PDB file of C-alpha atoms in Angstrom:
ATOM      1  CA  MET A   1      79.526  53.800  22.192  1.00  0.00           C
ATOM      2  CA  SER A   2      78.279  56.918  20.503  1.00  0.00           C
ATOM      3  CA  ASP A   3      77.678  60.243  22.174  1.00  0.00           C
ATOM      4  CA  ASP A   4      73.901  59.642  22.335  1.00  0.00           C
ATOM      5  CA  GLY A   5      74.332  56.609  24.583  1.00  0.00           C
ATOM      6  CA  ARG A   6      73.345  54.019  22.010  1.00  0.00           C
ATOM      7  CA  GLY A   7      75.886  51.222  21.677  1.00  0.00           C
ATOM      8  CA  GLY A   8      76.329  48.934  18.691  1.00  0.00           C
ATOM      9  CA  GLY A   9      74.103  45.951  17.883  1.00  0.00           C
ATOM     10  CA  HIS A  10      70.821  47.286  19.221  1.00  0.00           C
ATOM     11  CA  TYR A  11      67.354  47.316  17.868  1.00  0.00           C
ATOM     12  CA  TYR A  12      64.614  49.906  18.483  1.00  0.00           C
ATOM     13  CA  TRP A  13      60.840  50.068  17.840  1.00  0.00           C
ATOM     14  CA  CYS A  14      60.085  53.317  15.993  1.00  0.00           C
ATOM     15  CA  THR A  15      56.652  54.660  17.062  1.00  0.00           C
ATOM     16  CA  ARG A  16      56.717  57.077  14.106  1.00  0.00           C
ATOM     17  CA  HIS A  17      57.363  54.567  11.320  1.00  0.00           C
ATOM     18  CA  HIS A  18      55.973  51.482  13.141  1.00  0.00           C
ATOM     19  CA  ARG A  19      58.986  49.399  12.364  1.00  0.00           C
ATOM     20  CA  VAL A  20      62.177  47.920  13.856  1.00  0.00           C
ATOM     21  CA  GLU A  21      65.241  50.129  13.412  1.00  0.00           C
ATOM     22  CA  THR A  22      68.943  49.508  14.039  1.00  0.00           C
ATOM     23  CA  ASP A  23      71.713  51.674  15.285  1.00  0.00           C
ATOM     24  CA  ALA A  24      72.551  52.374  11.624  1.00  0.00           C
ATOM     25  CA  ASP A  25      69.104  53.913  10.795  1.00  0.00           C
ATOM     26  CA  VAL A  26      67.460  54.780  14.122  1.00  0.00           C
ATOM     27  CA  CYS A  27      65.128  57.822  14.420  1.00  0.00           C
ATOM     28  CA  PRO A  28      65.555  60.399  17.220  1.00  0.00           C
ATOM     29  CA  ALA A  29      65.099  59.027  20.741  1.00  0.00           C
ATOM     30  CA  LYS A  30      61.725  60.774  21.161  1.00  0.00           C
ATOM     31  CA  HIS A  31      60.352  58.372  18.542  1.00  0.00           C
ATOM     32  CA  VAL A  32      61.767  54.995  19.662  1.00  0.00           C
ATOM     33  CA  LEU A  33      61.524  52.386  22.339  1.00  0.00           C
ATOM     34  CA  GLY A  34      64.628  50.507  23.256  1.00  0.00           C
ATOM     35  CA  PRO A  35      67.344  49.513  22.883  1.00  0.00           C
ATOM     36  CA  TYR A  36      66.537  45.859  22.586  1.00  0.00           C
ATOM     37  CA  ALA A  37      68.963  42.939  22.091  1.00  0.00           C
ATOM     38  CA  SER A  38      67.027  41.461  19.110  1.00  0.00           C
ATOM     39  CA  ALA A  39      64.734  42.559  16.327  1.00  0.00           C
ATOM     40  CA  ALA A  40      62.045  40.256  17.719  1.00  0.00           C
ATOM     41  CA  ASP A  41      62.198  41.958  21.139  1.00  0.00           C
ATOM     42  CA  ALA A  42      61.931  45.338  19.470  1.00  0.00           C
ATOM     43  CA  GLU A  43      58.976  44.166  17.411  1.00  0.00           C
ATOM     44  CA  ASN A  44      57.204  43.189  20.625  1.00  0.00           C
ATOM     45  CA  ALA A  45      57.915  46.458  22.408  1.00  0.00           C
ATOM     46  CA  LEU A  46      54.390  47.771  22.323  1.00  0.00           C
ATOM     47  CA  GLN A  47      52.976  44.594  23.835  1.00  0.00           C
ATOM     48  CA  GLN A  48      55.557  44.770  26.588  1.00  0.00           C
ATOM     49  CA  VAL A  49      54.571  48.403  27.270  1.00  0.00           C
ATOM     50  CA  ARG A  50      50.875  47.377  27.436  1.00  0.00           C
ATOM     51  CA  GLU A  51      51.614  44.546  29.839  1.00  0.00           C
ATOM     52  CA  ARG A  52      53.751  46.805  32.131  1.00  0.00           C
ATOM     53  CA  ASN A  53      51.108  49.540  32.125  1.00  0.00           C
ATOM     54  CA  GLU A  54      48.434  47.052  33.101  1.00  0.00           C
ATOM     55  CA  ALA A  55      50.592  45.669  35.918  1.00  0.00           C
ATOM     56  CA  TRP A  56      51.387  49.205  37.187  1.00  0.00           C
ATOM     57  CA  GLU A  57      47.731  50.205  37.039  1.00  0.00           C
ATOM     58  CA  ALA A  58      46.745  47.080  38.991  1.00  0.00           C
ATOM     59  CA  GLU A  59      49.374  47.862  41.558  1.00  0.00           C
ATOM     60  CA  ASP A  60      48.206  51.466  41.813  1.00  0.00           C
ATOM     61  CA  ALA A  61      44.616  50.265  42.335  1.00  0.00           C
ATOM     62  CA  ARG A  62      45.852  47.778  44.975  1.00  0.00           C
ATOM     63  CA  TRP A  63      47.634  50.613  46.812  1.00  0.00           C
ATOM     64  CA  ALA A  64      44.472  52.760  46.613  1.00  0.00           C
ATOM     65  CA  GLY A  65      42.380  49.907  48.013  1.00  0.00           C
ATOM     66  CA  GLU A  66      40.337  49.467  44.782  1.00  0.00           C
ATOM     67  CA  ASP A  67      39.312  46.067  43.539  1.00  0.00           C
ATOM     68  CA  ARG A  68      40.152  45.143  39.964  1.00  0.00           C
TER      69      ARG A  68
END
């Protein structure tokens, strides 16, 4: 494992370049989501973020007693 905590064989979604990157060509951590086990998982990273945000917002609303 390298000093930056990224092991081998991982894929990342680069929010700067809008593409999948690998350990060999990954941008700085502030620009990537991941690591993911496959390129397909990395490619779907933004959808996963959207789904998690929606779920968290619904949970926050439930805690606050708001109807959604």
